Coordinates of C-alpha atoms in Angstrom, one line a residue:
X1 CA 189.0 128.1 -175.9
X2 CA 186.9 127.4 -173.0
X3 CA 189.3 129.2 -171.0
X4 CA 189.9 132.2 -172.6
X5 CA 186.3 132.7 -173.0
X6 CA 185.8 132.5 -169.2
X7 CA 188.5 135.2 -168.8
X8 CA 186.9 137.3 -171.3
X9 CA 183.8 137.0 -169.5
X10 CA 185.1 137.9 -166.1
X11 CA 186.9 140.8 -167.3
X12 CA 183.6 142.2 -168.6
X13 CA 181.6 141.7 -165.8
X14 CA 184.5 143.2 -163.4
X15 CA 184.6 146.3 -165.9
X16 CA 180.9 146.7 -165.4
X17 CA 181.0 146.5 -161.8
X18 CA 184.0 149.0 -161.4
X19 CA 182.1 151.4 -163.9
X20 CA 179.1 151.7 -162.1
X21 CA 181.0 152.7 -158.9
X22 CA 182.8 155.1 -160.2
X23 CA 182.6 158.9 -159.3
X24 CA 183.5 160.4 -162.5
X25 CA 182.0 162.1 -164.5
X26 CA 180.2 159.2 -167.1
X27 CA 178.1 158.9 -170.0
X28 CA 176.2 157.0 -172.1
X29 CA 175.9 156.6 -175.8
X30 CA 173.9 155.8 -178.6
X31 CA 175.8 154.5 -182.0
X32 CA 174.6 154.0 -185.4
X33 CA 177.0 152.2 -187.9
X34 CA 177.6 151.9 -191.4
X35 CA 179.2 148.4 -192.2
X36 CA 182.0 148.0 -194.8
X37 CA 183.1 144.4 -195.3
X38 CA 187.2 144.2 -195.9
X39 CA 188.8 141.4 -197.7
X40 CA 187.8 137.5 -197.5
X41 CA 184.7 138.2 -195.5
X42 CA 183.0 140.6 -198.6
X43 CA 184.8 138.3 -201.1
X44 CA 182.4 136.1 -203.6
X45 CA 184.9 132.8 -203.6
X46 CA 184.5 130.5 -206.7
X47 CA 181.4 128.1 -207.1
X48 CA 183.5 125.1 -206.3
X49 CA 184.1 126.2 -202.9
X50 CA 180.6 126.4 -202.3
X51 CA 180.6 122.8 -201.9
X52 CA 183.6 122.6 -199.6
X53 CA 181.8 125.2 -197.2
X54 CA 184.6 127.4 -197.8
X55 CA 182.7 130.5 -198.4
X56 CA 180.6 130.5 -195.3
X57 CA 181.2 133.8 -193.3
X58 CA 182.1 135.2 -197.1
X59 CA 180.7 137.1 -199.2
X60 CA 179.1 140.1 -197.0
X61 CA 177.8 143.3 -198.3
X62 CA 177.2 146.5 -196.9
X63 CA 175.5 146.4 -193.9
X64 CA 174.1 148.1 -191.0
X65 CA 174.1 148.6 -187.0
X66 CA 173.3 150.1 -183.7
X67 CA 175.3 150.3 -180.7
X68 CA 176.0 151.4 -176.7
X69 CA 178.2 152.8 -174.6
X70 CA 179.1 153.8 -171.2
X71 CA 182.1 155.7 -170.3
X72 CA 183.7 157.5 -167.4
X73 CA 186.8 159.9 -167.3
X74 CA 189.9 158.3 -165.5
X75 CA 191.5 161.6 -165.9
X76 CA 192.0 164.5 -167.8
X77 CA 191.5 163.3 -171.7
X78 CA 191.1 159.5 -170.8
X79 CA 188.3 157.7 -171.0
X80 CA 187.0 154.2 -170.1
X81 CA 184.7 152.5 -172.2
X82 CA 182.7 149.6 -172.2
X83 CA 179.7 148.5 -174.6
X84 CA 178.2 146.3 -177.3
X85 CA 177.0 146.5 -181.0
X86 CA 174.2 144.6 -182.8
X87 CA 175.5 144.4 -186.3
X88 CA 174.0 143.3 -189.4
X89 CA 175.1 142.2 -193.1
X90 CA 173.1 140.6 -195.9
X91 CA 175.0 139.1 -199.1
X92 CA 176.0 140.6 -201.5
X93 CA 174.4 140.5 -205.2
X94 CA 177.3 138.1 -206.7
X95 CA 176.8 135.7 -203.6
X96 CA 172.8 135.3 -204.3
X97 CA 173.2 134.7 -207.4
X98 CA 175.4 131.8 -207.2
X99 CA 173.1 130.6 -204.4
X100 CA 170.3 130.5 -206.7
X101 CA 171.7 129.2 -210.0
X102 CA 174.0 126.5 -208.4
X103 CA 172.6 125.2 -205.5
X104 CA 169.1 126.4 -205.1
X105 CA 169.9 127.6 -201.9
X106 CA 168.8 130.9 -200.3
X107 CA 171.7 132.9 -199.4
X108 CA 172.0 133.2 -195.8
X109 CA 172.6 136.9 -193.8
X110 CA 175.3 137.6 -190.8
X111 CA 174.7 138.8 -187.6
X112 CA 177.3 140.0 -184.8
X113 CA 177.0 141.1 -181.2
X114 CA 180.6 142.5 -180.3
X115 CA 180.9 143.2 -176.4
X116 CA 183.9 144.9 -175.6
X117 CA 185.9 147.7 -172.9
X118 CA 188.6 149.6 -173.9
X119 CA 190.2 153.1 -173.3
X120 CA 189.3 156.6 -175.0
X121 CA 191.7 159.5 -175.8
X122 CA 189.7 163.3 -176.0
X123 CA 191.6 166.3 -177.3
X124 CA 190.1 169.5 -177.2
X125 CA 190.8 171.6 -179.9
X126 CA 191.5 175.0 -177.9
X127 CA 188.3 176.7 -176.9
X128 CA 186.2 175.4 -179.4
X129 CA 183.5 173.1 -178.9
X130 CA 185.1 170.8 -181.4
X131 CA 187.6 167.7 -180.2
X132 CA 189.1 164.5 -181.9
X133 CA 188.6 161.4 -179.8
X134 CA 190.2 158.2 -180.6
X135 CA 189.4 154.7 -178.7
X136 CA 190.4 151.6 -179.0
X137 CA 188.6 148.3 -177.5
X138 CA 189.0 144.4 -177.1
X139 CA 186.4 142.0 -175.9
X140 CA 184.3 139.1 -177.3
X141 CA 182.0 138.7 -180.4
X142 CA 178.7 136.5 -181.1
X143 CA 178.4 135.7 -184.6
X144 CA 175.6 133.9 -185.6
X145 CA 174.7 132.8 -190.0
X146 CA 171.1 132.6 -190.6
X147 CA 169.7 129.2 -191.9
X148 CA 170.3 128.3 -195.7
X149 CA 167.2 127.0 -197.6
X150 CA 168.1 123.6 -200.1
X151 CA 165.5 121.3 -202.4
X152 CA 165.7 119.1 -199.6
X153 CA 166.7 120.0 -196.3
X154 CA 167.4 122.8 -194.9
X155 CA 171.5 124.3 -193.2
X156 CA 171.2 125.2 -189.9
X157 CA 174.1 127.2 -188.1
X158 CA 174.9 127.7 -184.4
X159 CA 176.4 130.8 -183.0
X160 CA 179.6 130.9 -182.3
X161 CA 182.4 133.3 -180.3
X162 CA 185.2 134.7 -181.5
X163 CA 188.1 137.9 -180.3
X164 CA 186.4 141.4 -181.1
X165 CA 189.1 144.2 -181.5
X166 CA 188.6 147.8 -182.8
X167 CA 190.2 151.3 -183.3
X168 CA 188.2 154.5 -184.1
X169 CA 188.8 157.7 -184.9
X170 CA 186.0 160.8 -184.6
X171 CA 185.5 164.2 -184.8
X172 CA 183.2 165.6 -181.8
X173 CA 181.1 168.8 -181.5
X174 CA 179.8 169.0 -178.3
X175 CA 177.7 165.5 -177.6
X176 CA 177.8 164.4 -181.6
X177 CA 180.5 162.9 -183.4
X178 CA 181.3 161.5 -186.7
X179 CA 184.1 158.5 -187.1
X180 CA 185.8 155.3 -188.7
X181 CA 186.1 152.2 -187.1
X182 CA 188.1 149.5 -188.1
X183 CA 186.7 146.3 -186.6
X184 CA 188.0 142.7 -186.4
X185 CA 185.8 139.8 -185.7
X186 CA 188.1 137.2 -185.9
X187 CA 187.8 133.8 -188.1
X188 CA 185.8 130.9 -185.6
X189 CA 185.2 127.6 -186.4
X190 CA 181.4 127.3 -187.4
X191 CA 179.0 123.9 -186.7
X192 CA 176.9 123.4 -189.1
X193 CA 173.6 121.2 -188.9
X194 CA 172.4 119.6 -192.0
X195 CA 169.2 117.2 -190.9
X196 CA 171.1 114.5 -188.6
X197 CA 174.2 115.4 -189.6
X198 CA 176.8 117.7 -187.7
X199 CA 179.9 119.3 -189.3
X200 CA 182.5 122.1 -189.0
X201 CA 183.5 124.8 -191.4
X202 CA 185.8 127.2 -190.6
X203 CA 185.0 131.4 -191.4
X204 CA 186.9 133.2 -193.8
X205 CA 188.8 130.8 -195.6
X206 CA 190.8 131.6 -198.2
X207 CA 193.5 129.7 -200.5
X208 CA 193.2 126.9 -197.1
X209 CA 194.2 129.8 -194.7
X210 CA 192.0 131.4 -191.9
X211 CA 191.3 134.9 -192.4
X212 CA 189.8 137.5 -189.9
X213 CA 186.0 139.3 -190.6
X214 CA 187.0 142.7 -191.0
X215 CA 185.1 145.8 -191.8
X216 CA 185.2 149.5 -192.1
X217 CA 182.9 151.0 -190.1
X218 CA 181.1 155.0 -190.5
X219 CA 180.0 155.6 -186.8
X220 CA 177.5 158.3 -186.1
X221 CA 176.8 158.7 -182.7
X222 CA 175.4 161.1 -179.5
X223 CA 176.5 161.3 -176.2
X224 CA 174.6 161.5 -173.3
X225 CA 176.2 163.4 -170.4
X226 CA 175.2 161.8 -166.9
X227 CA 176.9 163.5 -163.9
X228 CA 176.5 161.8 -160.2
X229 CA 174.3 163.3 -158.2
X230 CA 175.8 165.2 -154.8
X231 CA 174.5 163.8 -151.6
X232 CA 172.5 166.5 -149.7
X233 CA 170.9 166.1 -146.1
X234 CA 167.2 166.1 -146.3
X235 CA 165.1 167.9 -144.5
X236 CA 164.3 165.2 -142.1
X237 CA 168.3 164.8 -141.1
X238 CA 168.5 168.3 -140.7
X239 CA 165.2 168.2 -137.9
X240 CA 166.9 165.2 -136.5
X241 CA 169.7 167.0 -135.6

């Protein structure tokens, strides 16, 4: 795990480097997102499994995000893209109640920080100021579950990482766009503090088999054009001369 993290890692910051050297034409992007939990991670699993710490990384409901890019063409319609996302998701209505008749327990809120690069595909539609892009990424996520209040003690949680992989589709008029993005945030093992005691419970469990955060994502976002500026002699070269 250690491993692949490391090569995540490097691939970023190598992606970041090459970015910033390039001589494209780049931009830079600012992303709001509507979340959509899909499947096991919006599911409200039954009370029992509350107890086994089956339902931790459950449960999710709608949520809400901001987000980054920078991009550069590579050529003519292709785009590279690396960014990040801070995305956020409270429980859902079912999931607080059963937190609060069962266990006394306040129900806890999810956080992820997807960092990712990828490659963008822009077609112009004619003349028109209108294009569909499509993108699809791969990088690394940081999810973190906010404490859990008992009678007694308190639940602490410690962040863990986990594969981040996405493909969106949008509709662009000039620098805004409107799109879906289907996101996967993978299923990590989670340690769990309770006062002295340490323990593991894995995310997205369902029926004793791992099953990947996923979520279906409205993006709304504008596009800041940044071309490289030309190197001209100044006046003093010119003197010099």
């Amino acid at each position: 795990m250690k491993k692949s993290v490391s090569k995540i890692l490097t691939v970023l910051a190598l992606t970041v480097l090459f970015s910033v050297t390039a001589t494209a034409q780049n931009y830079q992007e600012i992303r709001a997102l509507g979340l959509f939990p899909i499947g096991s991670y919006g599911r409200v699993g039954a009370t029992e499994e509350m107890y086994k710490d089956q339902i931790i990384g459950s449960g999710a409901a709608i949520g809400a995000g901001l987000g980054y890019r920078y991009s550069f063409d590579l050529s003519m319609g292709v785009t590279f893209i690396v960014g990040g996302d801070v995305l956020w998701n409270m429980t859902n209505a079912d999931y607080r109640r059963i937190c609060s008749e069962r266990n006394n327990q306040a129900a806890p809120m999810y956080f992820n920080v997807p960092l990712s690069v990828g490659v963008g595909l822009n077609y112009q539609l004619g003349r028109s100021p209108w294009s569909v892009f499509f993108d699809a990424t791969a990088g690394l996520n940081i999810h973190y579950t906010t404490s859990t209040g008992w009678k007694n003690f308190e639940v602490h949680y410690k962040p863990v990482l986990s594969p981040a992989l996405s493909a969106e589709v949008a509709m662009r008029y000039r620098n805004f766009s409107f799109g879906f993005q289907l996101l996967s945030l993978g299923s990590p093992t989670m340690k769990i503090a309770s006062g002295e005691e340490v323990h593991h419970a894995q995310i997205c469990i369902v029926d004793e088999q791992k099953r990947s955060m996923l979520m279906g994502n409205i993006v709304l976002s504008y596009k800041l054009a940044k071309t490289k500026k030309e190197w001209r002699p100044s006046r003093k070269t010119i003197l010099d001369n």
